[in-house]
Coordinates of C-alpha atoms in Angstrom, one line a residue:
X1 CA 77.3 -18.1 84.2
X2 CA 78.7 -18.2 81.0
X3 CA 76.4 -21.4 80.2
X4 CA 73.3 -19.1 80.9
X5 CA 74.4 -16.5 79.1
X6 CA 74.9 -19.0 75.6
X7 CA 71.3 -20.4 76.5
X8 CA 70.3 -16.6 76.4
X9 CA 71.8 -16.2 73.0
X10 CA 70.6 -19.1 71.5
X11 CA 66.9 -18.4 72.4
X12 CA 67.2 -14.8 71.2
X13 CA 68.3 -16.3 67.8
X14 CA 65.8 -19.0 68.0
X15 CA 63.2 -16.0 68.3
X16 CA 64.3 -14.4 65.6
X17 CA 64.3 -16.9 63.0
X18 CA 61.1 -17.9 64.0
X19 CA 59.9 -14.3 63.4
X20 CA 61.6 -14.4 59.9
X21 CA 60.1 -17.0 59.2
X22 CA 55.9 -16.1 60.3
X23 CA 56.5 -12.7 58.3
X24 CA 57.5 -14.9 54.8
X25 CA 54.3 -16.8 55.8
X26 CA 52.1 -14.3 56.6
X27 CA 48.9 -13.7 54.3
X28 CA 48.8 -10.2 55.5
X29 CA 52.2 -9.3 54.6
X30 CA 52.6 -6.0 52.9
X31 CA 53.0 -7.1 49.6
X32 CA 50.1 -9.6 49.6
X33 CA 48.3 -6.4 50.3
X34 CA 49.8 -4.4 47.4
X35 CA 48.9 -7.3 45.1
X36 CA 45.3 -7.5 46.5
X37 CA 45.0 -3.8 46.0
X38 CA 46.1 -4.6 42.3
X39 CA 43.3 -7.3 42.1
X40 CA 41.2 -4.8 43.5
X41 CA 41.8 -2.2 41.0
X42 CA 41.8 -4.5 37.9
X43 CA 38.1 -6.1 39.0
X44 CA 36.7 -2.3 39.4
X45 CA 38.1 -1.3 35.8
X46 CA 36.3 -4.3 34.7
X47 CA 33.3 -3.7 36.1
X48 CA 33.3 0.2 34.8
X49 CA 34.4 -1.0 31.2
X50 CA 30.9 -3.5 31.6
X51 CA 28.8 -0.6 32.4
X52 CA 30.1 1.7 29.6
X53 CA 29.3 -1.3 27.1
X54 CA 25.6 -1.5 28.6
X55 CA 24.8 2.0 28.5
X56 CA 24.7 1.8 24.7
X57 CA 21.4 0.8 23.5
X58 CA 21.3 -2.1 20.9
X59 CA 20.0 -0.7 17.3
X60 CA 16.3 -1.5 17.0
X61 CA 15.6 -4.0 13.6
X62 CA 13.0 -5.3 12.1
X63 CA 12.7 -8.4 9.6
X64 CA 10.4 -8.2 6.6
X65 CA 10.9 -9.0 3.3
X66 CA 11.2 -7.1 -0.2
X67 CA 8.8 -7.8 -3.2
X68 CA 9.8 -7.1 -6.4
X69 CA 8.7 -8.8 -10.2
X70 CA 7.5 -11.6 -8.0
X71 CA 11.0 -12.2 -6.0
X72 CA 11.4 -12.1 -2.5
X73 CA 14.6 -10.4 -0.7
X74 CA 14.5 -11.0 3.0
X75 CA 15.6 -7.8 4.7
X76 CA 16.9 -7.0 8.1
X77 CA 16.7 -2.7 9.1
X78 CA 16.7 -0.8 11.4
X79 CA 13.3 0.8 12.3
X80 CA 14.7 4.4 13.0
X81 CA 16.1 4.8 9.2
X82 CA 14.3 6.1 6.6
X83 CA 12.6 4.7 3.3
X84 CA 15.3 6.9 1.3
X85 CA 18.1 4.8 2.7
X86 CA 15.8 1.7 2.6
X87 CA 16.0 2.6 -1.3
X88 CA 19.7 2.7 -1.7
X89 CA 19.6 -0.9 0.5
X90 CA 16.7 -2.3 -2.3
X91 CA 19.2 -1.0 -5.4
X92 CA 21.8 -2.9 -4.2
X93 CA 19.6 -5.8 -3.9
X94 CA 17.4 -5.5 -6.8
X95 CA 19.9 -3.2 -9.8
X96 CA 16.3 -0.3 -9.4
X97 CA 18.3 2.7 -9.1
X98 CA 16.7 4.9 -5.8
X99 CA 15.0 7.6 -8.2
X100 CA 13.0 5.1 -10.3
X101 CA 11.7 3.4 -7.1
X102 CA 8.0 3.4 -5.5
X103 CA 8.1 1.7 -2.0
X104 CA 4.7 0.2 -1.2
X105 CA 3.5 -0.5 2.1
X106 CA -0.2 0.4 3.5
X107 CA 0.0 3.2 0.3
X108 CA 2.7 5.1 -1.1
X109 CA 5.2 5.5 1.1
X110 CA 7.6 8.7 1.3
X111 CA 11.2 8.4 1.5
X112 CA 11.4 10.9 4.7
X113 CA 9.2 8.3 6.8
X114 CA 11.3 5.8 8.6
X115 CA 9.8 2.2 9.1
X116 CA 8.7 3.0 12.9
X117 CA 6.4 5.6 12.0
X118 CA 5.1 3.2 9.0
X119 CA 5.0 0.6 11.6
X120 CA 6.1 -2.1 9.5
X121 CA 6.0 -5.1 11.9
X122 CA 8.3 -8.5 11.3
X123 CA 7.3 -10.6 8.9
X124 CA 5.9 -7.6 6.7
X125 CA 5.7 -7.3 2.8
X126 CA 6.9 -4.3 1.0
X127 CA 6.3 -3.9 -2.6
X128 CA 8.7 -2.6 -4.5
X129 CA 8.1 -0.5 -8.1
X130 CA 9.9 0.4 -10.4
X131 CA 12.4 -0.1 -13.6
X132 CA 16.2 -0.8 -14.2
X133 CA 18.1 1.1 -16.7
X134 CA 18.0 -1.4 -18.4
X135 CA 14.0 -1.4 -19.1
X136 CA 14.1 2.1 -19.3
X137 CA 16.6 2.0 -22.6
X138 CA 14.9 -0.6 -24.0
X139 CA 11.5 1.4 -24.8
X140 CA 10.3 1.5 -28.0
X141 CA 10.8 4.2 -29.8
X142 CA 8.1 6.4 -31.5
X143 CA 7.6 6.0 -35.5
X144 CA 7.7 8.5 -37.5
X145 CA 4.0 8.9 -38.1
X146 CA 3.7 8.6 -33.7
X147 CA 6.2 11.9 -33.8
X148 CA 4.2 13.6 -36.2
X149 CA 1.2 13.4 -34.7
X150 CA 2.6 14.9 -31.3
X151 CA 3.9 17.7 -33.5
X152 CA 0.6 18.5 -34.7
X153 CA -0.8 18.0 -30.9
X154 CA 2.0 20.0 -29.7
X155 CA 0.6 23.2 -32.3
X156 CA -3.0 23.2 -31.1
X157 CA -3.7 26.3 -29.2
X158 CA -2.9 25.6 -25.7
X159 CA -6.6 26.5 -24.5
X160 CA -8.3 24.4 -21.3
X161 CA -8.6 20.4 -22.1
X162 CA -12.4 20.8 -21.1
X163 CA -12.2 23.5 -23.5
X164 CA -10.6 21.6 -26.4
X165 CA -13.2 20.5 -29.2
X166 CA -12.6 16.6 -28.5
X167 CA -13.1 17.1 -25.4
X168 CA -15.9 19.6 -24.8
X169 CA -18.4 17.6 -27.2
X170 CA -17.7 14.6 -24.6
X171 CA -18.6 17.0 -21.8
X172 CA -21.5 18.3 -22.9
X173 CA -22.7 15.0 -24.6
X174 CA -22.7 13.2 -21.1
X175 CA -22.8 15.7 -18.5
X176 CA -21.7 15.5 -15.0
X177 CA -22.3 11.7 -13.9
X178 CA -24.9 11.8 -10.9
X179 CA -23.0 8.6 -9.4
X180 CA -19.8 10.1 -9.3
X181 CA -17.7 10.7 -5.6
X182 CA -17.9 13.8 -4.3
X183 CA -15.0 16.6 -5.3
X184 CA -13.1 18.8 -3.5
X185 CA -10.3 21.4 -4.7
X186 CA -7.2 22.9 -3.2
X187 CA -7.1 19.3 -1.2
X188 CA -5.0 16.0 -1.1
X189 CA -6.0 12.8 0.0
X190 CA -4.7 9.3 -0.6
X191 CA -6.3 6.3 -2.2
X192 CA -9.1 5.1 -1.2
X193 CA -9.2 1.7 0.3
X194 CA -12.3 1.2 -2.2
X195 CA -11.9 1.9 -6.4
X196 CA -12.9 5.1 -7.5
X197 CA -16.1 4.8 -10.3
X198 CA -18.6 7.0 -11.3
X199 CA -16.5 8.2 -14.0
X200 CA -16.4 8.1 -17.8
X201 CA -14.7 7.7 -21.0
X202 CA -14.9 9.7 -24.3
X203 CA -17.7 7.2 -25.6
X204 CA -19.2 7.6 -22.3
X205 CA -18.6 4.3 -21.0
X206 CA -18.5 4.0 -17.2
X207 CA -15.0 3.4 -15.2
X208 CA -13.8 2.0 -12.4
X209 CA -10.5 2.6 -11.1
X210 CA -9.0 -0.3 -9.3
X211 CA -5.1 0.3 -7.9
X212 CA -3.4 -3.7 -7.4
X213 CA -0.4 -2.6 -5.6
X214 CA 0.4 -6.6 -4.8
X215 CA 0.7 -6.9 -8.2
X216 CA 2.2 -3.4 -9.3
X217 CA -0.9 -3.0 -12.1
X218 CA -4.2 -0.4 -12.4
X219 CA -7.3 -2.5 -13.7
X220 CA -9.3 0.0 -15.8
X221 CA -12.8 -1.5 -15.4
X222 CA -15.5 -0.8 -17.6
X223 CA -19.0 -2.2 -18.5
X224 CA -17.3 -4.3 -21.3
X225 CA -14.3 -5.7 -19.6
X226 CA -11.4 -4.9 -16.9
X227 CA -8.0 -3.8 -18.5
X228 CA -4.9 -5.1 -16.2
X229 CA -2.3 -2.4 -17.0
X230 CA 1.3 -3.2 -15.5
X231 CA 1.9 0.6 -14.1
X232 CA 5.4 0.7 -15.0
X233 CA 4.3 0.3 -18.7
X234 CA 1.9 3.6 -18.4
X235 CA 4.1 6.6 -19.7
X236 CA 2.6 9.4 -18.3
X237 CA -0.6 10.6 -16.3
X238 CA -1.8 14.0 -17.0
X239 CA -4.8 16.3 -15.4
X240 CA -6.3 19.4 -15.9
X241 CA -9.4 20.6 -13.9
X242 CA -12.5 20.9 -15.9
X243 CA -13.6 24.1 -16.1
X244 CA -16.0 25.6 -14.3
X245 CA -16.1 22.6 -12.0
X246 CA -12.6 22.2 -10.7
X247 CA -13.6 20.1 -8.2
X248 CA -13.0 17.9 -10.7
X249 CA -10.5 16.5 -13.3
X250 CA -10.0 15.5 -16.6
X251 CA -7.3 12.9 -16.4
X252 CA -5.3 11.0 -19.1
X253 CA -3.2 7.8 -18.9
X254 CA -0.7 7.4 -21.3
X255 CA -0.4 4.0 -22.8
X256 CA 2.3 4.6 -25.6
X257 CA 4.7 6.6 -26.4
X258 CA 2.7 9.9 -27.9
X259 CA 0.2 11.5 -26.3
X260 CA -2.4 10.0 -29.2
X261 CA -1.5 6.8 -26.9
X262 CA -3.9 8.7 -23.6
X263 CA -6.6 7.0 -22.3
X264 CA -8.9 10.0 -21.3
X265 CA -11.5 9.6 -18.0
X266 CA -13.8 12.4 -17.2
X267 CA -14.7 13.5 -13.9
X268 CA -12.2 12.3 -11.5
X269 CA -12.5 13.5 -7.8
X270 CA -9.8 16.1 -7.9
X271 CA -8.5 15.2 -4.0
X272 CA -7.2 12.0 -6.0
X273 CA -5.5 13.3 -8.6
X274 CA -2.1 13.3 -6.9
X275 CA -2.4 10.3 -5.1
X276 CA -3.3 8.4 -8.9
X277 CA 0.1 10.1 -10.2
X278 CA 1.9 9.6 -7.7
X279 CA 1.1 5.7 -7.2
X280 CA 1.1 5.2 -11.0
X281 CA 4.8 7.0 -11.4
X282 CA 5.7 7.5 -8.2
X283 CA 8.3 10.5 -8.0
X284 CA 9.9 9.9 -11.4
X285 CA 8.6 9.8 -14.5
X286 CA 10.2 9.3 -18.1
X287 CA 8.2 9.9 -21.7

């Protein structure tokens, strides 16, 4: 009896040891399952943290380059930002503070635009216009005799230009041309892709207005010979329709410092007027 029962004993421990022993063993365990849980957890915050990274949409860029007194920048931006920040990018790069600036690309372009609606593709050329400070100071100043002769301009009566004696004789010397582009007021149009001619001088001489944005110059063509006028050298462009056919202008291009400096064309197309300012100066303009 008493050997039965220490058998009995003995297996009962035997059992549980071996129980002990499967549960340390046992890949199911409850803490394997707590750290799989963990694992669990950790791989789903990963995979929420990679989705939140890939909702945001890369910025759109473009590559193109810069062009300005015959140096090349090249210029990564992003297409959704505007020519006016595009300016403060080009000062940086070029020393052409923002305001003195003309941005060239398929025409004038305006700082509002950005470079998607311009549609300026990789590889593009943008030309850029324009002085530093330092040009700007170092313009020659007028001479005495220059100043006096703007004083006497300045006292004329300020009557119509077509009106002016100079001027009218010219008029009514030569007449409206009969190969000159048609004109139409109270209208804005850009360049043409063609130059503007039909036009003519005080002696009557026929011009031709070429705009060389490559090369940032106006080529003032006549019978004679074909001017090549850097535009950042022309002072000042002034208009004034001519009366009683306002469809046209009278327009002067200042070469100098005075206004005895203006080169005067008659009969310009006055739905080009702003477009020749505004590509000749751009937004800012110093005298």
């Amino acid at each position: 009896m008493e050997t039965e029962v220490i058998k009995t004993e003995e297996k009962s421990n035997s059992e549980e040891v071996k129980q002990d022993s499967i549960q340390q063993s046992d890949p199911g365990g409850d803490g394997n399952k707590e750290k799989n849980s963990n694992i669990e957890e950790n791989h789903s915050s990963t995979n929420s943290d990679s989705t939140k990274l890939g909702d945001q949409d890369p910025v759109e860029t473009v590559d193109f380059k810069i062009v300005y007194n015959k140096q090349k920048y090249d210029v990564t931006f992003p297409t959704n930002d505007t020519i006016a920040k595009l300016k403060a990018h080009i000062q940086t790069l070029t020393g052409v503070p923002s305001a003195m600036q003309k941005i060239m690309y398929k025409g004038l372009a305006k700082d509002e635009s950005t470079l998607k609606e311009l549609k300026v593709t990789k590889g593009a050329k943008i030309m850029v216009v324009g002085s530093t400070l330092n040009d700007v100071l170092s313009v020659s100043k007028p001479s005495p005799k220059e100043l006096q002769e703007t004083s006497k301009s300045a006292a004329v009566t300020k009557e119509p230009l077509s009106q002016q004696k100079e001027h009218k004789r010219v008029l009514d010397k030569y007449g409206k041309p009969d190969d000159v582009p048609v004109g139409i007021r109270n209208l804005k149009e850009p360049l043409p892709h063609t130059p503007i001619s039909g036009m003519y001088n005080k002696s009557g001489g026929k011009v031709r207005l070429t705009f060389k944005l490559e090369v940032d110059q106006l080529w003032l063509g006549t019978k004679e010979r074909t001017e090549k006028i850097p535009m950042n050298s022309i002072k000042a462009v002034v208009s004034e329709p001519i009366k009683d056919h306002e469809e046209y202008h009278m327009l002067g291009i200042q070469l100098g410092p005075t206004e005895a400096s203006r080169y005067w064309i008659y009969w310009v197309p006055a739905q080009y007027v702003d477009a020749i300012k505004d590509t000749i100066l751009g937004k800012w303009q110093y005298f």
